[in-house]
CSV table of C-alpha atoms and ligand atoms in Angstrom, one decimal:
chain,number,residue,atom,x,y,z
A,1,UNK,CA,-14.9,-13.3,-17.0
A,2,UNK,CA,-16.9,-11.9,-13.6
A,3,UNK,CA,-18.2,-8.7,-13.5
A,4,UNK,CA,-16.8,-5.8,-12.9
A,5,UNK,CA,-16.4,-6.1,-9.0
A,6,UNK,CA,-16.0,-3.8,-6.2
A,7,UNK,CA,-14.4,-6.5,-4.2
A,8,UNK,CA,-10.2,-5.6,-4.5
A,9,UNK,CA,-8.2,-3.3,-6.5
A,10,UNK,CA,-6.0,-6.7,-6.9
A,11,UNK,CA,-9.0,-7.4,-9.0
A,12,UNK,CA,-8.2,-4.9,-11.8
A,13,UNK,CA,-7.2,-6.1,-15.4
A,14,UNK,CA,-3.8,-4.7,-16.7
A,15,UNK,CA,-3.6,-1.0,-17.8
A,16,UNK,CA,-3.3,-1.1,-21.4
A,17,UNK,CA,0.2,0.8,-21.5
A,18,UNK,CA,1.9,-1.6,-18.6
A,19,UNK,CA,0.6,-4.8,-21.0
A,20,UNK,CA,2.3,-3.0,-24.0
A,21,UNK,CA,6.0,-2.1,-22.1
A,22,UNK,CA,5.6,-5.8,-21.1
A,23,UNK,CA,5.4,-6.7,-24.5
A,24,UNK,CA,7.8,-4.3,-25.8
A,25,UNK,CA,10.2,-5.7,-23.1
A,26,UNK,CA,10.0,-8.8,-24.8
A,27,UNK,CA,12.6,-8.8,-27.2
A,28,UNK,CA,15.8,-10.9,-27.4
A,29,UNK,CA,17.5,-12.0,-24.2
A,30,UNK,CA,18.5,-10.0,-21.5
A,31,UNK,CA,20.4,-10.7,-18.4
A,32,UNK,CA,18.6,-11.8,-15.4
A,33,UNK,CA,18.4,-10.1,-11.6
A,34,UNK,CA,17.9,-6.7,-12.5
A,35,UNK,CA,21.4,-6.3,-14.7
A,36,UNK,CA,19.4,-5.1,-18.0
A,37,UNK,CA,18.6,-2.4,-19.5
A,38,UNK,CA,14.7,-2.1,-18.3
A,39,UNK,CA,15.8,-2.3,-14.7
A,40,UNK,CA,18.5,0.6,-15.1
A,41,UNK,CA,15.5,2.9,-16.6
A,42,UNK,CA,13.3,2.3,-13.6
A,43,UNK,CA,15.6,2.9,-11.2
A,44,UNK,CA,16.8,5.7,-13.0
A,45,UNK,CA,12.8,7.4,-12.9
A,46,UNK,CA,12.5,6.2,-9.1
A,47,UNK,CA,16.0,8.3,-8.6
A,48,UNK,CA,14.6,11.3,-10.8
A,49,UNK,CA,11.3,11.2,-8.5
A,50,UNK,CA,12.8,10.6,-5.1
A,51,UNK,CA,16.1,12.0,-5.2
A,52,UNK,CA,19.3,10.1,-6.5
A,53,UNK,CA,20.5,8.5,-3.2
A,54,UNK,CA,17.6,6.6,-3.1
A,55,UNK,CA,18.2,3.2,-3.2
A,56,UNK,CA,15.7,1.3,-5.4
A,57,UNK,CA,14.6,-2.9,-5.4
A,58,UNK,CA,11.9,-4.4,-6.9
A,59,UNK,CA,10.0,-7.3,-5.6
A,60,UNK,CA,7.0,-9.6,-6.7
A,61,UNK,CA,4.5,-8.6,-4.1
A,62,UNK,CA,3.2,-6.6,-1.2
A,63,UNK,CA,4.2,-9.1,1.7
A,64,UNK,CA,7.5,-10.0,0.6
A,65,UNK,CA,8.3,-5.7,-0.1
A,66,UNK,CA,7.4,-4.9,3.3
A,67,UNK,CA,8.7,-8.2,4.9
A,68,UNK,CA,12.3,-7.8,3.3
A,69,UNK,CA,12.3,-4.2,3.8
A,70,UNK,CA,11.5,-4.3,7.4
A,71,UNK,CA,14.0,-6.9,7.2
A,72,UNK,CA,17.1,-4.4,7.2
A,73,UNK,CA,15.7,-2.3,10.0
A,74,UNK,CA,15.8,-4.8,12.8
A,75,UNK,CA,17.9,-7.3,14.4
A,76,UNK,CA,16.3,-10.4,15.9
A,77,UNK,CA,15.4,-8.8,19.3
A,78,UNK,CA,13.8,-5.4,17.8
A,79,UNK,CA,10.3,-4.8,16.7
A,80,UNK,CA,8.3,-3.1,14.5
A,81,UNK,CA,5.3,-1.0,15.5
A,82,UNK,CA,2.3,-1.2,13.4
A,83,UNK,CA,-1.9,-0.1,14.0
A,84,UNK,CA,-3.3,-3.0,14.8
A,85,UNK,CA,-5.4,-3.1,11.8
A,86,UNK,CA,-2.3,-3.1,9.3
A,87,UNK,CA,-1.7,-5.1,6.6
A,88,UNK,CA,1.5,-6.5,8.2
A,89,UNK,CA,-0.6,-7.5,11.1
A,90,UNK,CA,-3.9,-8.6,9.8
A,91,UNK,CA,-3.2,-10.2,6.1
A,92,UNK,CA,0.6,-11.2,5.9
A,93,UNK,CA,-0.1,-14.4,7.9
A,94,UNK,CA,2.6,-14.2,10.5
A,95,UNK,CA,5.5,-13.3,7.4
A,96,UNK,CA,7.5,-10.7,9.1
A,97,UNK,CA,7.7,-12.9,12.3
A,98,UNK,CA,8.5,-16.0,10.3
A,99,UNK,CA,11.3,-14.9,8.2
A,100,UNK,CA,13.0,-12.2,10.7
A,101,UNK,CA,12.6,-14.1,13.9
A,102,UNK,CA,11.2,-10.5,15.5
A,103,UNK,CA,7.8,-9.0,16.3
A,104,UNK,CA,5.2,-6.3,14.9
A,105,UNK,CA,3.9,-5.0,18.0
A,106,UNK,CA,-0.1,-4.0,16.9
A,107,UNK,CA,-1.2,-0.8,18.5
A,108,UNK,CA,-4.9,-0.3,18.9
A,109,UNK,CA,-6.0,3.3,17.0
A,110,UNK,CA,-9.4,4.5,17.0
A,111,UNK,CA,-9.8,4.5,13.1
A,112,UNK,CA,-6.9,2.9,11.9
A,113,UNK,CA,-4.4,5.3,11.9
A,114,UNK,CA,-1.3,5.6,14.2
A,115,UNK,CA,-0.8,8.7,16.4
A,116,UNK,CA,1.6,9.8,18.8
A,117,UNK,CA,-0.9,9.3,21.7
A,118,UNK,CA,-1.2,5.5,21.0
A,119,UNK,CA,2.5,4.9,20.2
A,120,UNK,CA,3.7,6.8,23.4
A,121,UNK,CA,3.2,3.6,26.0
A,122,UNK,CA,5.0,1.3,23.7
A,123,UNK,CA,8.2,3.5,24.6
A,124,UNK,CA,8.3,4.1,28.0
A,125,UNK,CA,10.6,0.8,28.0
A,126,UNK,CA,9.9,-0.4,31.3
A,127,UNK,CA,10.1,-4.2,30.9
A,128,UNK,CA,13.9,-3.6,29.6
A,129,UNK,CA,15.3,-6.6,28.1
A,130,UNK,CA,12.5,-8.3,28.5
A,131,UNK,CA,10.1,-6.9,26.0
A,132,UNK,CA,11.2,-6.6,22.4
A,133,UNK,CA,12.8,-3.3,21.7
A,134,UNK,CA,11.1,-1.0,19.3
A,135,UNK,CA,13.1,-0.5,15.9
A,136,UNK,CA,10.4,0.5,13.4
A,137,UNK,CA,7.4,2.3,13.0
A,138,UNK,CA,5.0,0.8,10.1
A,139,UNK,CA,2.1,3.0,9.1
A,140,UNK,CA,-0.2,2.4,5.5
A,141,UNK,CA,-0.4,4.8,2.5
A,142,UNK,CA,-3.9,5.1,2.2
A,143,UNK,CA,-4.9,3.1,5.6
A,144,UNK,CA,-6.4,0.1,5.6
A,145,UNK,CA,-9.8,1.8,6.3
A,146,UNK,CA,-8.6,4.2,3.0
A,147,UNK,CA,-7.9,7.0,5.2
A,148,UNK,CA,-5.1,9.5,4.6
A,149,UNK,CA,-2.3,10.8,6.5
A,150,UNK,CA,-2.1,14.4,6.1
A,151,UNK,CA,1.4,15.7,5.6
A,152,UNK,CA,1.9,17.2,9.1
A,153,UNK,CA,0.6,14.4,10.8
A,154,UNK,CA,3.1,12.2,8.9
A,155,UNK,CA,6.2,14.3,9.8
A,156,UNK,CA,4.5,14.7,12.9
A,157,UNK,CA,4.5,11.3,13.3
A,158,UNK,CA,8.3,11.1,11.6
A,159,UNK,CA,9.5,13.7,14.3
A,160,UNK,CA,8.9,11.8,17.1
A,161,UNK,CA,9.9,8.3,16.0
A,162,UNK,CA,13.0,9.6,14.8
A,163,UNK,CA,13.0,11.6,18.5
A,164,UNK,CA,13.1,8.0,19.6
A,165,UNK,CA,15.3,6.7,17.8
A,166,UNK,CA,13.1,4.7,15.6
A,167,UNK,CA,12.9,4.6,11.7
A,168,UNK,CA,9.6,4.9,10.0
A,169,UNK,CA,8.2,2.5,6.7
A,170,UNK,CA,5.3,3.4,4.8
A,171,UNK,CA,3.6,0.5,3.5
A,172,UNK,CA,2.4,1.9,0.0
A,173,UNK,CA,0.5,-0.1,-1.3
A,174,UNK,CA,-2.0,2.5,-2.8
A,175,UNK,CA,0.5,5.3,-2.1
A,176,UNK,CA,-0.5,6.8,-5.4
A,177,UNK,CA,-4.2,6.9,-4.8
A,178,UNK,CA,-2.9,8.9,-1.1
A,179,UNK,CA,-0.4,10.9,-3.1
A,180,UNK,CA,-3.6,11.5,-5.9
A,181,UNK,CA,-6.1,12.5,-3.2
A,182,UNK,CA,-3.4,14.8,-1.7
A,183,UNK,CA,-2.4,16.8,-4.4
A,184,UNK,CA,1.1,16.0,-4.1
A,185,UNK,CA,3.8,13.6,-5.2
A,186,UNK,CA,4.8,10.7,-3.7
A,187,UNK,CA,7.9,11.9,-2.5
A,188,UNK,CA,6.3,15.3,-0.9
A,189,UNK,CA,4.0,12.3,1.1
A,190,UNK,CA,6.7,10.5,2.2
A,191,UNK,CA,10.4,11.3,2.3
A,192,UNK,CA,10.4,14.7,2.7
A,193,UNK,CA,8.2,14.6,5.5
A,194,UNK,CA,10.9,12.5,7.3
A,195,UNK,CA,9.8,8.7,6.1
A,196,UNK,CA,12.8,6.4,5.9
A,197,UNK,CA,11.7,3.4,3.8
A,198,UNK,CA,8.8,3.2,1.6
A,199,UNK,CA,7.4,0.2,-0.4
A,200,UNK,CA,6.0,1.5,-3.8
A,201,UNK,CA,3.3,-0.3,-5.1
A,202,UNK,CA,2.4,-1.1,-8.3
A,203,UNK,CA,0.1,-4.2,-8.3
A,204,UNK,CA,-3.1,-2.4,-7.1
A,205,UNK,CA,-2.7,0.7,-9.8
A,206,UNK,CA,-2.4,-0.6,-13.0
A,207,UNK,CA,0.6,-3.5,-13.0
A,208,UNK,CA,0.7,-6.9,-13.6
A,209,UNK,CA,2.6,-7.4,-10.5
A,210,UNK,CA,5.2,-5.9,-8.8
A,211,UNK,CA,6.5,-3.5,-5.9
A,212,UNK,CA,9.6,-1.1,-5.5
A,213,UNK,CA,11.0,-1.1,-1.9
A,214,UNK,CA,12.5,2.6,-1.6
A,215,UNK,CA,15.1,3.2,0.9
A,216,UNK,CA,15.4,6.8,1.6
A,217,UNK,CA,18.4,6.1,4.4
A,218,UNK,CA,21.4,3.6,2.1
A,219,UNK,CA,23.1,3.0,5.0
A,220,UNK,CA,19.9,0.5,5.9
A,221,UNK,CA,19.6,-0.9,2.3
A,222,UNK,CA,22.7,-1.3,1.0
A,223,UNK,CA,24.7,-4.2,3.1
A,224,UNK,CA,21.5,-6.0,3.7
A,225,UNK,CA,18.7,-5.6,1.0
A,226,UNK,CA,20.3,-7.3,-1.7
A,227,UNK,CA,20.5,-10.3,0.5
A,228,UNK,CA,17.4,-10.2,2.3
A,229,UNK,CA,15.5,-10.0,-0.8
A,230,UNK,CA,17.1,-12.8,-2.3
A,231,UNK,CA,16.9,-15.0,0.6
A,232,UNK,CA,13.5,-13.6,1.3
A,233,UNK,CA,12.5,-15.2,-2.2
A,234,UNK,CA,11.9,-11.7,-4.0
A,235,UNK,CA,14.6,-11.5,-6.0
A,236,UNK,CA,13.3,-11.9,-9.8
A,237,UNK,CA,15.6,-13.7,-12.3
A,238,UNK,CA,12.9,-12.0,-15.6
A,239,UNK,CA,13.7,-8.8,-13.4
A,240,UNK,CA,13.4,-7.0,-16.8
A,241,UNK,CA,8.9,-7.4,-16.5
A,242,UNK,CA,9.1,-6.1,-13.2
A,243,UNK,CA,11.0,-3.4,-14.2
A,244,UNK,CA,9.5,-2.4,-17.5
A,245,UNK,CA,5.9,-2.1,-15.9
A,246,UNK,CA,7.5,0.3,-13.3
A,247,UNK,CA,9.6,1.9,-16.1
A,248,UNK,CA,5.9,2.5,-18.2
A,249,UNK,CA,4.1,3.6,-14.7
A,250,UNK,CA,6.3,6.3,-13.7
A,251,UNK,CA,6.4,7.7,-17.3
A,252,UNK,CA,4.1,10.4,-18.7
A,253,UNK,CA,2.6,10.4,-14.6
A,254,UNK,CA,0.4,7.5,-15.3
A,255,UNK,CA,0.7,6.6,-11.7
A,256,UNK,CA,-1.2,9.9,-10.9
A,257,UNK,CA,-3.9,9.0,-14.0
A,258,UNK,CA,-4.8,5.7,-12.9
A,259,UNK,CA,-4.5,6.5,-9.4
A,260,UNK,CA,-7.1,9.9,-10.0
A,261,UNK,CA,-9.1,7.7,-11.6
A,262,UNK,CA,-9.7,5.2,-8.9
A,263,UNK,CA,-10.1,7.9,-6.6
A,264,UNK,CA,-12.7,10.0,-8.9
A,265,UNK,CA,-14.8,6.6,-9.3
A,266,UNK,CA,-14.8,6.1,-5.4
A,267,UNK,CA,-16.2,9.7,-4.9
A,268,UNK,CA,-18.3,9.1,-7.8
A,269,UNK,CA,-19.8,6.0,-5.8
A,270,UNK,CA,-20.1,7.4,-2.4
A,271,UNK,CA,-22.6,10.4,-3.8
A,272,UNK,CA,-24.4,7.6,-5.4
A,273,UNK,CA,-25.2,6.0,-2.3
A,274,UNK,CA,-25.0,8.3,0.4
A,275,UNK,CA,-28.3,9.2,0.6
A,276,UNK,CA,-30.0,5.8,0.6
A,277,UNK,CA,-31.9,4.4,3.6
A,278,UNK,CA,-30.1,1.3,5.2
A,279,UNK,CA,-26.4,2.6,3.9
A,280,UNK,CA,-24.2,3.9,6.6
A,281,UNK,CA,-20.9,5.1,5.0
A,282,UNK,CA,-18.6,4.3,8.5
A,283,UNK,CA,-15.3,6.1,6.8
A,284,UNK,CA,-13.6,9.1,5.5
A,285,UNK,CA,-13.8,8.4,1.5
A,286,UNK,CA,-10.5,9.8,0.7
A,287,UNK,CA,-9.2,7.5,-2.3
A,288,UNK,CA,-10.6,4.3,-3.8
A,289,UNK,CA,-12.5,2.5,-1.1
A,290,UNK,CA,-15.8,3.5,0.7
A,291,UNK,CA,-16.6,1.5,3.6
A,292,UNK,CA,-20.0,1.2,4.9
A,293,UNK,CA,-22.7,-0.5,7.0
A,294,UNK,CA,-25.8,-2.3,5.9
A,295,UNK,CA,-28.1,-5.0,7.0
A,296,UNK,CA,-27.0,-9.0,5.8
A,297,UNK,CA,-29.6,-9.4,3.6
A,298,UNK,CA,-29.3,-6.0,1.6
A,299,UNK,CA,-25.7,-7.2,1.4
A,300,UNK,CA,-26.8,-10.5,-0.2
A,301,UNK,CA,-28.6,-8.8,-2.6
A,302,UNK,CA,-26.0,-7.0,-3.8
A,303,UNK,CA,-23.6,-9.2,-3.9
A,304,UNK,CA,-25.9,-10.9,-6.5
A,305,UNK,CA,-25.1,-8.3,-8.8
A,306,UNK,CA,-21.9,-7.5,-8.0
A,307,UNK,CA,-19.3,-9.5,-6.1
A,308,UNK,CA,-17.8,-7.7,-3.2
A,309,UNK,CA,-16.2,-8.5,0.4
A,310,UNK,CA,-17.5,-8.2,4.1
A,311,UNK,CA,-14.6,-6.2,5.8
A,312,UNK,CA,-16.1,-6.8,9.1
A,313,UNK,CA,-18.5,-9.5,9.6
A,314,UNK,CA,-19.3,-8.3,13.1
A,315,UNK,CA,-21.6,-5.4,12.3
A,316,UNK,CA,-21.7,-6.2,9.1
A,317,UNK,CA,-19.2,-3.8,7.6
A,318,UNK,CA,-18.5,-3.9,3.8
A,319,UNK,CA,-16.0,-2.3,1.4
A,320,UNK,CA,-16.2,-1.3,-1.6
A,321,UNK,CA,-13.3,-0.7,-3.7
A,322,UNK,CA,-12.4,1.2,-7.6
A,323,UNK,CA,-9.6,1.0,-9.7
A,324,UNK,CA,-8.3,2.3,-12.9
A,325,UNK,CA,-10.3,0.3,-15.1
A,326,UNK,CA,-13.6,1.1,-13.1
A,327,UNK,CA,-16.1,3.1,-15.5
A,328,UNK,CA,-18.9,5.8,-14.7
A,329,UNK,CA,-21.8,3.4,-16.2
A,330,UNK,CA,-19.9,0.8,-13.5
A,331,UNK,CA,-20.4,2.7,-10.9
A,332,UNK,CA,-23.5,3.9,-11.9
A,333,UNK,CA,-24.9,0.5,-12.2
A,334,UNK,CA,-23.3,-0.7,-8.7
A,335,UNK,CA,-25.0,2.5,-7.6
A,336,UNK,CA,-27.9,1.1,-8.9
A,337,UNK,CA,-28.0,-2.4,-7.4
A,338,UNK,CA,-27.2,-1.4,-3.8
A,339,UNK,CA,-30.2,0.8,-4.1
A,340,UNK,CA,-32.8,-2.0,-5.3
A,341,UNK,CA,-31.1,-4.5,-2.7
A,342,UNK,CA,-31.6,-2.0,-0.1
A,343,UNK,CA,-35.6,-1.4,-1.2
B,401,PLP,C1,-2.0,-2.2,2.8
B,401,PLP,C2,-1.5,-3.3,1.9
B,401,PLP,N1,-0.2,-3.6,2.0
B,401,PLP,C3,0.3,-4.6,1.2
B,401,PLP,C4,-0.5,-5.3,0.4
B,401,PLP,C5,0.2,-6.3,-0.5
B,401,PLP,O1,-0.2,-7.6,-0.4
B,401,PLP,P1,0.2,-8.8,-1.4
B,401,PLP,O2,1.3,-9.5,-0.7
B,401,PLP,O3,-1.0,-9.5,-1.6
B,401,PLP,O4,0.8,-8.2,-2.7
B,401,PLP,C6,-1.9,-5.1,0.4
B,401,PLP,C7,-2.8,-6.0,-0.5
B,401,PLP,O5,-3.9,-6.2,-0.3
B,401,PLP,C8,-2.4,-4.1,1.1
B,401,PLP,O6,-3.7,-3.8,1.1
């Protein structure tokens, strides 16, 4: 067993009350690909949450979510716009291109998240058939960086793509820490500020494993999804663990506890290291990652204590990230080390 790292939320043990619906989901046979009782439950709290039509599919991780999702949105000759910094661009090693046969188009931001300003040359269309015509927008619920979008600048943002005949994704991912740090619910962040698909996750807040693709327009989902997420590999036969870890998460608002949490340890961090010499904090702390700046060898130092990644070897930029299982006297020894390393 490592330490407790600051490295990933992926890095996180299982929340004690997922572990225990996985168990209690264990019992007798059930019918595979969702037609069981478990799956029925979480759809039906994914319904209650974000309004009946929604139309609900779970799938084993981040990549395949978005890539399958996306999937319904364009034909082979559309594209999907993205900040060049997001996950779909950066980390998902060329999946949306591979299995769709189409493009994310990355748009340079200043911090990571996408305006109106940077999208607006990526529509004036002039190449004409020749460039690969916009279908999506794809923005990240908290940012990469662990920014926020507020809620107008979202349906700001919703407005105009929609203005433009475009549909907009949220890749959520850590939608609950953004929903957490907002004050509001997931559905107040996303589809009723204009959002047409949203991928749920679960992985990084508490699950074993596991994602809920949302679709908040049917007419996208429903002749396509179920195909493109089986032939897109994401289709679980034991859809029943899947589903019972959702079922357990939306219950009783544990999304919002574990989600709180993560964000609480993050501020909890950042006021334990603001205010040494050689730290630069370089980003808005809004929910469970800090990101900061610090010379190589203070980074080696800590590191020795407690494992964590360079974001950005260039200046060096790292990032430090808490989960639901993070403690105070974690945080407070992390605290600790980055302040003997930086001596
Ligand atoms: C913003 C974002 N989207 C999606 C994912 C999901 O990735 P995975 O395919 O590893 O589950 C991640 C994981 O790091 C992420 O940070």
């Amino acid at each position: 067993m490592m330490n407790r790292s600051f490295a990933s939320d992926n890095n996180a043990p299982v929340a004690p009350e997922i572990l225990q619906a996985i168990l209690d989901a264990n019992a007798g046979d059930a019918l595979g690909y969702g037609d069981d009782d478990w799956t029925r439950r979480a759809v039906a709290r994914f319904k209650a949450h974000f309004g009946e039509d929604t139309d609900v599919y779970f799938a084993f991780n981040g990549t395949g979510a978005n890539v399958v999702a996306l999937s319904c949105a364009v034909r082979p000759w559309e594209a999907v716009l993205a900040p060049a910094t997001a996950h779909i661009q950066t980390d998902e090693c060329g999946a949306f291109e591979r299995f769709t046969g189409s493009k994310v188009i990355p748009i340079p931001t200043r911090d990571g998240k996408l305006r109106i300003a940077d999208l607006e040359p990526y529509l004036l269309g002039g190449h004409g058939e020749h460039f690969p015509q916009p279908r999506v927008v794809t923005v990240s619920m908290t940012t990469e960086y662990g920014d926020i979008y507020e809620k107008d600048e979202l349906r700001e943002l919703c407005d105009y793509a929609h203005g433009k005949g475009l549909y907009v994704h949220v890749d959520g991912a850590r939608i609950s820490n953004a929903a957490a740090a907002l004050g509001a619910t997931p559905r107040e962040i996303t589809r009723e500020l204009g959002v047409d698909i949203l991928t749920f996750g679960g992985t990084k807040n508490g699950l074993m494993g596991g994602e809920a693709v949302c679709f908040f327009r049917p007419e996208l989902s429903a002749h396509a999804m179920p195909f493109a997420r089986k032939q897109g590999m994401q289709l679980a036969s034991k859809m029943r663990y899947i589903a019972a870890q959702f079922d357990a998460l939306l219950a009783e608002d544990r999304w919002l506890r574990y989600a709180s949490h993560a964000n609480a340890m993050a501020q909890r961090l950042l006021a334990g290291v603001r205010d040494i010499p050689g730290v630069r904090i370089t980003r808005p702390v809004r929910a469970n990652a800090i990101f900061a700046i610090m010379d190589r060898p203070a980074i080696a130092r800590a590191q020795e204590a407690f494992f964590f990644f360079i974001f950005d070897e260039s200046k060096p930029e790292v990032r430090w990230m808490t989960h639901w299982a993070t403690t105070e006297a974690d945080i407070d020894a992390f605290a600790a080390a980055v302040r003997a390393a930086s001596a």
